[in-house]
XYZ file of C-alpha atoms in Angstrom:
705
model
C -13.900 -5.159 12.964
C -14.469 -7.520 15.831
C -11.836 -7.271 18.501
C -10.539 -10.733 17.582
C -10.604 -10.679 13.789
C -11.408 -8.160 11.067
C -12.701 -8.985 7.600
C -10.549 -7.493 4.874
C -12.082 -4.520 3.041
C -12.076 -5.175 -0.563
C 14.569 14.041 2.642
C 17.207 15.010 1.656
C 17.169 18.344 3.462
C 18.471 21.315 1.505
C 19.120 24.888 2.448
C 17.777 27.712 0.304
C 20.061 30.525 -0.710
C 19.944 33.411 1.749
C 17.908 35.594 -0.606
C 14.983 33.154 -0.473
C 12.764 31.961 2.281
C 11.000 28.715 1.435
C 7.214 29.029 1.295
C 5.537 27.342 4.211
C 2.824 24.784 3.589
C -0.541 25.919 4.936
C -3.659 23.833 5.227
C -6.551 26.050 6.117
C -9.736 27.079 4.441
C -9.589 30.596 3.033
C -6.706 31.693 5.262
C -3.552 33.402 3.985
C -0.458 31.215 4.120
C 1.402 33.510 6.472
C -1.477 33.455 8.932
C -1.755 29.675 9.075
C 1.964 29.246 9.504
C 1.962 31.557 12.498
C -0.766 29.691 14.379
C -0.403 27.094 17.095
C -2.845 24.295 17.811
C -5.026 25.038 20.799
C -6.063 21.613 22.033
C -9.559 21.275 23.338
C -10.890 24.382 21.592
C -12.674 24.706 18.307
C -10.288 27.381 17.074
C -7.843 24.627 16.233
C -4.716 25.879 14.568
C -5.433 29.553 14.668
C -6.755 30.983 17.941
C -9.450 33.645 18.287
C -7.682 36.592 16.683
C -6.529 34.579 13.707
C -9.983 33.085 13.275
C -11.466 36.551 12.981
C -8.872 37.435 10.369
C -9.666 34.229 8.513
C -13.332 35.186 8.348
C -12.391 38.546 6.939
C -10.148 36.902 4.367
C -12.932 34.672 3.118
C -15.256 37.615 2.540
C -13.577 38.404 -0.793
C -14.014 36.064 -3.763
C -11.378 33.343 -3.849
C -10.093 34.440 -7.249
C -9.434 37.905 -5.844
C -7.348 36.599 -2.952
C -5.530 33.779 -4.759
C -1.792 33.469 -4.269
C 0.785 32.165 -6.705
C 2.683 28.899 -6.753
C 6.199 28.158 -8.022
C 8.977 30.709 -7.592
C 6.399 33.494 -7.446
C 5.340 32.049 -4.088
C 8.777 32.325 -2.495
C 9.430 34.925 0.203
C 12.299 37.118 -1.009
C 13.355 40.689 -1.780
C 11.055 41.965 0.965
C 7.992 40.402 -0.674
C 6.100 37.516 0.935
C 4.953 35.553 -2.084
C 2.721 36.924 -4.826
C -0.889 37.765 -4.038
C -1.481 40.813 -6.220
C -4.090 43.357 -5.218
C -5.994 41.305 -2.666
C -5.453 43.961 0.032
C -7.095 46.635 -2.079
C -10.475 47.367 -3.609
C -12.010 45.272 -6.377
C -13.027 47.303 -9.427
C -14.590 46.259 -12.731
C -13.404 47.936 -15.929
C -14.752 47.964 -19.469
C -12.763 50.818 -21.036
C -9.104 51.471 -21.775
C -9.186 54.618 -19.658
C -10.382 52.786 -16.577
C -8.018 49.869 -17.063
C -5.050 52.216 -17.353
C -6.249 54.350 -14.427
C -6.320 51.466 -11.955
C -3.379 49.453 -13.352
C -1.045 52.450 -13.057
C -2.297 53.594 -9.633
C 0.028 53.439 -6.632
C -2.462 51.674 -4.367
C -3.420 47.960 -4.610
C -6.389 46.913 -6.760
C -8.075 43.792 -8.026
C -9.027 44.869 -11.555
C -11.716 42.769 -13.230
C -11.715 43.176 -17.006
C -15.294 42.573 -18.170
C -15.152 43.576 -21.847
C -13.016 43.613 -24.975
C -10.666 46.593 -24.695
C -8.927 47.886 -27.830
C -5.518 49.466 -27.267
C -5.076 52.952 -28.718
C -2.614 53.356 -30.276
C -1.990 49.779 -31.428
C 0.998 48.399 -29.557
C 0.279 50.300 -26.369
C 1.613 48.541 -23.262
C 0.012 49.700 -20.022
C 2.655 50.373 -17.368
C 1.374 48.249 -14.505
C 2.431 49.247 -11.002
C 2.984 47.022 -7.962
C 0.302 45.204 -5.954
C -2.183 44.565 -8.732
C -4.367 41.686 -9.813
C -5.647 42.057 -13.385
C -8.133 39.301 -14.125
C -10.671 38.604 -16.832
C -14.321 38.172 -15.915
C -15.028 34.694 -17.222
C -13.960 34.616 -20.851
C -15.054 38.190 -21.612
C -11.828 39.964 -20.617
C -9.860 40.635 -23.818
C -7.011 43.023 -24.575
C -6.693 43.645 -28.321
C -3.738 45.293 -30.055
C -1.426 45.724 -27.072
C -0.535 44.467 -23.632
C 1.197 45.179 -20.329
C 4.626 46.389 -19.245
C 6.141 45.845 -15.782
C 9.193 48.012 -15.197
C 12.156 47.939 -12.835
C 11.170 47.132 -9.266
C 7.483 46.507 -10.007
C 6.394 43.577 -7.883
C 3.470 41.538 -6.587
C 1.483 41.493 -9.831
C -0.975 38.847 -11.012
C -2.277 38.721 -14.597
C -4.908 36.000 -15.039
C -7.730 34.761 -17.190
C -7.283 37.236 -20.037
C -7.090 36.956 -23.790
C -4.295 39.222 -25.070
C -4.185 39.226 -28.861
C -3.707 40.720 -32.300
C -1.012 43.373 -32.245
C 0.433 41.686 -35.338
C 1.580 44.191 -37.976
C 1.979 41.901 -40.970
C 5.698 41.164 -40.571
C 6.505 37.698 -39.182
C 9.912 38.332 -37.580
C 9.053 41.938 -36.764
C 12.099 44.028 -35.817
C 10.284 47.379 -35.898
C 7.339 46.862 -33.602
C 8.225 45.728 -30.068
C 4.621 44.921 -29.223
C 4.513 42.141 -26.635
C 1.616 40.629 -24.770
C 3.424 40.990 -21.428
C 6.907 42.468 -21.044
C 8.787 42.575 -17.742
C 12.037 44.503 -17.265
C 13.489 44.040 -13.784
C 10.206 43.107 -12.098
C 9.834 40.491 -9.370
C 7.076 38.348 -7.892
C 4.812 38.074 -10.912
C 2.230 35.365 -11.635
C 0.935 34.975 -15.219
C -1.825 32.375 -15.173
C -4.623 31.030 -17.386
C -4.255 33.511 -20.217
C -4.591 33.087 -23.995
C -1.829 35.180 -25.582
C -1.521 35.070 -29.362
C -0.699 36.858 -32.610
C 1.324 39.769 -31.261
C 3.943 41.781 -33.176
C 7.231 40.918 -31.433
C 6.603 38.250 -28.811
C 3.998 36.914 -26.440
C 5.886 37.112 -23.123
C 9.285 38.682 -22.439
C 10.968 38.313 -19.032
C 13.986 40.603 -19.215
C 16.701 42.355 -17.254
C 16.807 40.159 -14.125
C 13.045 39.733 -13.723
C 12.745 37.049 -11.028
C 10.359 35.124 -8.783
C 8.160 34.626 -11.823
C 5.597 31.852 -12.347
C 3.935 31.319 -15.729
C 1.199 28.660 -15.526
C -1.756 27.248 -17.447
C -1.448 29.667 -20.388
C -2.134 29.058 -24.069
C 0.611 30.648 -26.200
C 0.146 30.437 -29.977
C 0.343 31.930 -33.489
C 3.619 33.741 -32.971
C 7.189 33.849 -34.157
C 8.595 34.362 -30.632
C 6.654 32.792 -27.801
C 8.580 33.488 -24.615
C 11.976 35.137 -24.298
C 13.942 35.257 -21.033
C 17.206 37.075 -20.421
C 18.719 40.329 -21.785
C 21.184 40.310 -18.890
C 24.662 39.103 -18.002
C 23.595 38.446 -14.414
C 22.635 34.924 -13.367
C 20.141 35.693 -10.608
C 16.637 35.054 -11.950
C 14.446 32.242 -10.609
C 11.510 31.223 -12.820
C 8.831 28.504 -12.843
C 7.043 27.630 -16.100
C 4.422 24.894 -15.832
C 1.279 23.589 -17.522
C 1.481 25.854 -20.570
C 0.299 24.823 -24.043
C 2.718 26.327 -26.569
C 1.639 25.639 -30.148
C 2.326 27.044 -33.610
C 5.243 29.176 -32.452
C 8.603 29.226 -34.197
C 11.133 30.052 -31.490
C 11.668 31.066 -27.846
C 9.493 28.275 -26.476
C 10.974 29.519 -24.167
C 14.525 30.664 -24.773
C 15.961 30.896 -21.263
C 19.186 32.905 -20.952
C 21.250 33.296 -17.768
C 18.627 32.041 -15.315
C 19.905 30.758 -11.974
C 17.008 28.335 -11.521
C 14.632 27.574 -14.400
C 12.012 24.968 -13.522
C 9.949 23.841 -16.515
C 7.425 21.074 -15.987
C 4.227 19.632 -17.453
C 4.288 21.901 -20.504
C 2.942 20.813 -23.913
C 4.905 22.023 -26.939
C 3.089 21.240 -30.183
C 4.074 21.804 -33.802
C 1.136 20.734 -35.955
C 2.099 19.194 -39.295
C 0.915 20.935 -42.453
C 0.639 24.456 -41.018
C 2.581 27.528 -42.116
C 4.453 27.819 -38.818
C 7.395 25.479 -38.273
C 9.344 25.372 -35.021
C 13.079 25.978 -35.129
C 13.570 24.804 -31.535
C 11.629 24.090 -28.354
C 12.988 24.594 -24.819
C 16.391 26.295 -24.887
C 18.807 26.541 -21.946
C 21.080 29.428 -22.895
C 24.090 31.158 -21.414
C 24.657 29.997 -17.853
C 21.092 28.855 -17.205
C 20.547 25.930 -14.834
C 17.326 24.314 -16.103
C 15.315 21.392 -14.731
C 12.856 20.078 -17.348
C 10.292 17.562 -16.070
C 7.313 15.587 -17.394
C 6.702 17.777 -20.433
C 5.331 16.566 -23.763
C 6.885 17.509 -27.112
C 4.834 16.830 -30.250
C 6.307 17.222 -33.741
C 9.007 19.748 -32.834
C 12.324 20.249 -34.561
C 15.149 20.400 -31.998
C 12.818 19.963 -29.022
C 15.440 20.521 -26.294
C 18.618 22.538 -26.839
C 21.348 23.817 -24.536
C 24.448 25.976 -24.870
C 27.777 24.446 -23.898
C 27.862 26.836 -20.927
C 24.377 25.938 -19.678
C 23.048 23.091 -17.554
C 19.926 21.142 -18.459
C 18.566 18.166 -16.522
C 15.720 16.174 -18.098
C 13.336 13.871 -16.230
C 10.282 11.999 -17.488
C 9.630 13.926 -20.706
C 7.802 12.460 -23.721
C 8.880 13.104 -27.328
C 6.486 12.224 -30.149
C 7.383 12.804 -33.789
C 10.277 15.121 -32.920
C 13.536 15.480 -34.872
C 16.912 17.076 -34.338
C 18.567 18.060 -31.089
C 17.409 16.661 -27.779
C 20.108 17.646 -25.339
C 20.898 17.581 -21.658
C 23.966 17.840 -19.456
C 26.249 20.555 -18.148
C 28.294 21.208 -15.041
C 25.914 23.363 -13.007
C 25.096 22.390 -9.436
C 22.144 20.049 -8.999
C 19.130 21.694 -7.375
C 15.723 20.617 -6.121
C 12.697 22.909 -6.628
C 11.192 21.549 -3.406
C 13.944 23.408 -1.582
C 11.972 26.510 -2.548
C 8.320 25.505 -3.028
C 5.965 22.540 -3.164
C 4.695 21.102 -6.426
C 3.242 17.875 -7.822
C 3.957 16.473 -11.268
C 1.252 15.210 -13.591
C 2.157 12.232 -15.765
C 3.756 13.372 -19.016
C 1.459 11.106 -21.035
C -1.559 12.940 -19.600
C -0.274 16.413 -20.407
C -1.730 16.976 -23.920
C -5.302 16.162 -22.916
C -4.946 17.948 -19.606
C -3.660 21.174 -21.145
C -5.978 21.199 -24.142
C -8.891 21.286 -21.730
C -7.325 23.255 -18.903
C -5.266 26.140 -20.300
C -6.417 29.624 -21.159
C -9.242 31.713 -19.678
C -11.846 29.820 -17.684
C -15.488 30.746 -17.452
C -15.567 29.562 -13.830
C -12.394 31.270 -12.619
C -14.460 34.127 -11.267
C -16.130 31.661 -8.900
C -13.142 30.111 -7.223
C -9.396 30.284 -7.317
C -7.227 28.005 -9.389
C -4.680 25.840 -7.676
C -2.263 24.281 -10.087
C 0.081 21.360 -9.528
C 1.461 22.602 -6.194
C -1.945 22.132 -4.616
C -2.117 18.629 -5.920
C -4.826 19.340 -8.500
C -5.022 18.211 -12.096
C -6.163 21.538 -13.534
C -6.343 25.029 -12.211
C -9.855 26.377 -12.527
C -12.109 25.434 -9.622
C -15.892 25.342 -9.603
C -17.902 25.888 -6.415
C -21.185 24.074 -5.754
C -23.190 25.169 -2.721
C -25.215 22.903 -0.455
C -27.817 24.117 2.045
C -30.401 21.985 3.815
C -32.827 24.935 3.832
C -32.807 25.259 0.040
C -30.731 28.435 -0.116
C -27.932 26.667 -2.007
C -27.769 24.919 -5.352
C -28.373 21.542 -3.697
C -30.069 20.352 -0.520
C -27.809 17.331 0.069
C -24.086 16.803 -0.169
C -24.554 13.706 -2.301
C -26.606 15.658 -4.829
C -23.682 18.048 -5.260
C -21.258 15.135 -5.636
C -23.552 13.641 -8.278
C -23.406 16.942 -10.187
C -19.627 16.771 -10.556
C -18.855 15.585 -14.100
C -17.090 12.262 -14.434
C -13.325 12.516 -14.916
C -13.335 16.219 -14.075
C -9.936 17.763 -14.776
C -10.129 20.646 -12.314
C -11.074 21.089 -8.692
C -14.685 21.234 -7.596
C -15.354 22.715 -4.161
C -18.593 21.576 -2.551
C -19.296 24.317 -0.032
C -21.696 23.030 2.640
C -23.588 25.607 4.681
C -24.017 25.133 8.450
C -26.516 22.478 9.425
C -26.923 18.761 10.022
C -27.032 16.544 6.945
C -28.259 13.028 7.739
C -27.096 11.178 4.678
C -24.493 8.797 3.305
C -22.007 10.521 0.987
C -19.834 8.734 -1.547
C -17.309 10.422 -3.858
C -16.605 7.806 -6.566
C -13.187 7.104 -8.027
C -14.015 8.781 -11.363
C -14.546 12.190 -9.724
C -11.107 13.391 -8.567
C -10.162 16.838 -7.225
C -13.276 17.222 -5.061
C -13.217 19.278 -1.858
C -16.118 18.954 0.598
C -15.875 21.980 2.842
C -18.029 23.392 5.591
C -18.662 27.097 5.110
C -19.321 27.902 8.773
C -16.951 29.638 11.158
C -16.455 26.394 13.083
C -15.955 22.769 12.117
C -18.843 22.058 14.488
C -21.269 24.131 12.416
C -21.600 21.596 9.611
C -22.196 17.902 10.353
C -22.659 14.930 8.038
C -24.011 12.003 10.047
C -25.445 8.537 9.565
C -25.661 5.320 11.580
C -24.868 2.249 9.501
C -22.791 -0.618 10.922
C -20.968 -3.566 9.402
C -23.519 -6.114 10.588
C -26.621 -4.262 9.480
C -28.614 -5.683 6.577
C -28.824 -3.439 3.524
C -32.293 -2.100 2.679
C -32.444 -4.178 -0.500
C -31.714 -7.374 1.447
C -28.537 -8.070 -0.543
C -26.451 -8.724 2.563
C -24.792 -6.708 5.267
C -22.855 -3.497 4.766
C -19.493 -4.799 5.940
C -16.959 -2.503 7.516
C -16.151 -0.159 4.579
C -19.783 -0.174 3.460
C -20.866 1.279 6.804
C -19.084 4.597 6.216
C -20.996 7.857 6.519
C -18.601 9.556 4.077
C -16.545 7.578 1.546
C -13.866 9.260 -0.553
C -12.684 7.027 -3.369
C -11.224 9.686 -5.685
C -7.628 10.883 -5.822
C -6.606 14.404 -4.836
C -9.745 15.023 -2.809
C -10.208 16.855 0.474
C -12.566 17.216 3.434
C -12.354 20.441 5.433
C -13.935 22.400 8.265
C -16.788 20.075 9.173
C -17.780 17.093 11.326
C -18.318 13.550 10.050
C -20.069 11.188 12.471
C -21.270 7.627 12.604
C -23.876 7.578 15.383
C -24.642 3.838 15.328
C -25.779 2.834 18.845
C -23.786 -0.203 19.929
C -25.745 -0.582 23.145
C -28.904 -1.408 21.200
C -27.281 -3.753 18.682
C -24.889 -6.101 20.422
C -26.293 -8.888 18.252
C -24.465 -7.693 15.108
C -20.934 -6.702 14.099
C -20.347 -3.265 15.562
C -17.791 -1.784 13.203
C -19.256 1.597 12.222
C -17.057 3.795 10.059
C -17.507 7.561 10.014
C -15.025 8.383 7.243
C -13.487 6.020 4.676
C -10.767 6.873 2.161
C -9.734 4.578 -0.695
C -7.545 6.805 -2.847
C -4.264 8.703 -3.026
C -3.449 12.290 -2.019
C -6.313 12.822 0.399
C -6.362 15.817 2.743
C -8.483 15.906 5.899
C -8.025 19.319 7.459
C -9.849 21.015 10.287
C -12.337 18.172 10.679
C -13.924 16.250 13.537
C -14.341 12.527 12.859
C -16.626 10.900 15.463
C -17.340 7.250 16.116
C -16.660 4.341 18.447
C -15.277 1.204 16.803
C -13.490 1.730 13.449
C -14.108 5.485 13.215
C -11.582 6.328 10.506
C -10.723 3.737 7.871
C -8.002 4.590 5.374
C -7.379 2.131 2.571
C -6.050 2.208 -0.985
C -7.851 1.656 -4.282
C -6.212 -1.793 -4.468
C -3.614 -3.623 -2.443
C -0.859 -2.795 -4.942
C -1.854 0.888 -5.140
C -0.408 3.762 -3.130
C -2.858 5.662 -0.946
C -1.608 8.666 1.049
C -3.701 10.602 3.546
C -2.651 13.778 5.346
C -4.727 14.726 8.404
C -4.068 18.021 10.147
C -5.603 20.280 12.775
C -8.347 17.741 13.387
C -10.104 15.730 16.109
C -10.535 11.952 15.845
C -12.598 10.098 18.473
C -13.171 6.417 19.088
C -12.305 3.380 21.165
C -11.498 0.196 19.199
C -9.056 0.278 16.244
C -10.443 3.658 15.333
C -7.578 4.766 13.079
C -6.907 1.820 10.790
C -6.229 0.431 7.340
C -3.470 -0.152 4.810
C -3.020 3.444 3.602
C 0.038 5.604 4.230
C -1.283 8.070 6.803
C 0.012 11.136 8.618
C -1.986 12.422 11.586
C -0.382 15.802 12.220
C -1.100 18.492 14.818
C -4.353 16.810 15.809
C -6.229 15.596 18.893
C -6.986 11.893 19.262
C -9.764 11.509 21.840
C -10.300 8.172 23.588
C -13.916 7.214 24.371
C -15.390 4.698 26.769
C -17.108 1.637 25.375
C -20.871 1.335 25.017
C -21.109 -0.212 28.502
C -19.023 2.463 30.213
C -15.792 0.494 30.401
C -12.423 1.858 29.334
C -10.473 -0.343 26.925
C -9.333 -0.063 23.355
C -6.760 0.446 20.637
C -5.935 3.668 18.835
C -4.495 2.213 15.621
C -4.770 -1.025 13.654
C -2.501 -0.737 10.613
C -2.489 -3.387 7.879
C 0.396 -1.851 5.977
C 1.751 -3.650 2.897
C 5.412 -4.591 3.140
C 7.821 -1.853 1.975
C 5.169 0.863 2.442
C 4.743 3.428 5.198
C 1.897 2.901 7.626
C 0.438 5.293 10.208
C 2.466 8.226 11.558
C 1.064 10.218 14.484
C 3.076 13.402 14.724
C 2.952 16.505 16.959
C -0.454 15.491 18.286
C -2.230 14.615 21.534
C -3.773 11.343 22.744
C -6.211 11.977 25.562
C -9.763 11.385 26.763
C -12.067 10.826 29.727
C -11.160 7.174 30.248
C -9.411 5.159 32.920
C -5.657 5.300 33.353
C -3.589 2.680 31.515
C -6.613 1.388 29.599
C -5.695 1.983 25.941
C -3.077 0.548 23.613
C -1.543 2.784 20.961
C -2.109 0.014 18.450
C -2.130 -3.573 17.348
C -1.047 -5.345 14.188
C -3.810 -6.233 11.752
C -3.087 -9.019 9.265
C -6.358 -9.144 7.283
C -7.543 -12.709 6.849
C -4.257 -13.961 8.273
C -2.240 -12.291 5.490
C 1.430 -13.005 6.215
C 2.687 -10.607 3.523
C 1.661 -7.403 5.291
C 4.000 -5.556 7.642
C 1.849 -3.283 9.834
C 3.434 -0.016 10.971
C 2.574 2.700 13.466
C 5.007 5.365 14.635
C 3.987 7.844 17.334
C 6.390 10.744 17.739
C 6.591 14.183 19.340
C 3.122 13.591 20.765
C 1.569 14.204 24.198
C 0.261 10.941 25.678
C -2.166 11.070 28.578
C -2.190 8.600 31.471
C -4.791 6.579 29.550
C -1.997 5.023 27.474
C -0.659 1.707 28.738
C 2.977 1.380 29.744
C 3.174 -1.518 27.249
C 1.374 0.289 24.421
C 1.408 -2.345 21.642
C -0.671 -5.523 21.415
C -0.662 -8.734 19.356
C -3.587 -9.430 17.052
C -4.912 -12.531 15.276
C -2.010 -14.734 16.324
C 0.655 -12.367 14.975
C 3.242 -10.812 17.287
C 3.490 -7.066 17.089
C 7.236 -7.426 17.620
C 7.528 -8.970 14.159
C 5.992 -5.841 12.630
C 6.859 -2.128 12.866
C 5.794 -0.239 15.978
C 7.817 2.510 17.625
C 7.802 5.840 19.462
C 10.056 8.853 19.512
C 10.285 11.789 21.887
C 6.735 11.542 23.237
C 5.742 13.402 26.394
C 3.074 13.270 29.089
C 1.986 10.819 31.763
C 1.510 8.071 29.199
C 5.000 8.321 27.742
C 7.690 5.874 28.802
C 11.313 4.892 28.496
C 12.685 2.500 25.924
C 12.304 -1.207 26.646
C 11.704 -4.468 24.842
C 7.980 -3.774 25.171
C 8.298 -0.112 24.199
C 10.646 0.431 21.217
C 12.000 3.937 20.759
C 13.546 5.249 17.557
C 17.121 6.445 17.611
C 17.792 9.960 16.371
C 19.078 8.529 13.101
C 16.003 6.341 12.684
C 13.706 9.257 13.480
C 15.329 11.310 10.719
C 13.918 8.769 8.258
C 10.452 8.766 9.814
C 9.285 12.322 9.288
C 6.213 13.633 7.490
C 8.104 14.108 4.222
C 9.249 10.480 4.293
C 5.632 9.375 4.546
C 4.313 11.614 1.776
C 7.166 11.270 -0.709
C 6.766 13.488 -3.770
C 3.443 14.892 -2.565
C 3.190 18.098 -0.551
C -0.410 18.658 0.591
C -1.674 22.199 0.134
C -4.959 24.044 0.504
C -7.463 23.564 -2.301
């Protein structure tokens, strides 16, 4: 924008029980959660959050396929009982098996293994359940991993086990409610930290999944459970200690235990699809059942055609939120006296809309042909489906595509699962646009440093388009535009290298990176420009658009962090640049926040640069086109301010007084920090408690893709 006028671009805190430790959010490419949480931002270096030793470990971690090193979400991700989340056999060797003997050999071994099942394996005798030991990942190779006529057993104390991407089927012995043959797909008796994900389990003798005898820290996600009398039984204990997450499962043509959940301390069921198809031989007797003293939270699930879709015992607690019931009859219950609880006390997750669940799960559950390429990241990572596809880009032709845009173009419209565009080191001179109909896209540099991979172009607002149809305008000048929800940019540099000194005759706004969507993550990036470097908008004025920026570097001089989106700049370096003529003057932020929304939060960061002392404002209030309905907001807190920051850090814009909008600081440090005054508002402690990262992001917790 011009310095005078810009054209408008069209907690409640809870404490976990002592036996848990809440999982920490980590935002780093290919780095274990524990490693990222331990790091500290090293300003002015390219090692960012990690430091040299951690960076070396990160490189080692990325050497293994992502599916081999994937970690669980939900309760299986919680640190407890001496186990830090659930990551299976990632610390051991990866072996491929095609015979029962080899599968049993590695699954029952004492050391960790990632066991890739690459064939159909018939159990002998029928009903055999392999006794899996701790620290194992058992995963199907594409859709070829099938276990026929038996399954797996996890005994007392077995922990840190992942079972993914398998078809487990056909132990059925001809008796529907079979009391003689206890042949389950997966049975757990006293196990903990288990993740059952993306399997197709069907037509067994007794049940599909049994979680028994205080099995806890269990997550069951993205599975297809079908053709069975008993789908999923939980309990066989008088203790009320188990914690279980069940999400994004398609349960169809099953009569009972969908699941039956007995004496579970915390049962979190969300985004499941329970379907009873009319005219088939199998008729449901009930759906989700909160039994005994279970405390169940049931959210955004979809019930189609079930009899008694939701049932609870008088002694149990069941809280319902946002569920959809279509063609159901009979009991639909909730209530109880158990203590209210919030899953986000223990782990992060994001709900899909209940109305979207049937289509989402019909396409996204069960074994995935692409799961062997990249890890799945279900709702806690903010994705819509769990199987990710990786597309590689290399300018030298060694990848699938030579340009980033070509890879974006290859993403199918309305993709339900994450696509990672892995960009090899190099310089890519191109304009990249991720359209709104391609969500869940991650553009990620594959080099060791964010400096290794650069996307660069030099358009500006006042430049005429090649087809002569007018000028680009501010948003149209962007080198990279992300218009799709739940998308991410990681570990690379995005630059607009427009040369202002040679083009003072035109509007000089030159955007490096533009976002116009919700749930956007920018992590470990460098965003370079001069005027209007980083523009963050929403898809429409009445739409929410949240952006989380972490461990990054943002450079510029005039209004270079701006827009109407809800933005958190966290643990990052904001670098002030001189103007094209060598002078020092500028504004860090220019929010145009809609009223009643959050604006720009700069948190735990640094504002610095090789510019004159007292030459930069922290921000000014942008009312696009004189819009009186907006209420611009910038809060800068817990941030180191260099001497470049003015002692009166806020400035009026376009005839509007900044004092009528929302600008404040809290607990900043450095030569540019200052005491409270009429020209320098400071939050009180109580006000600051309502202006934290979680307040900005609401029900969204950003996580690594």
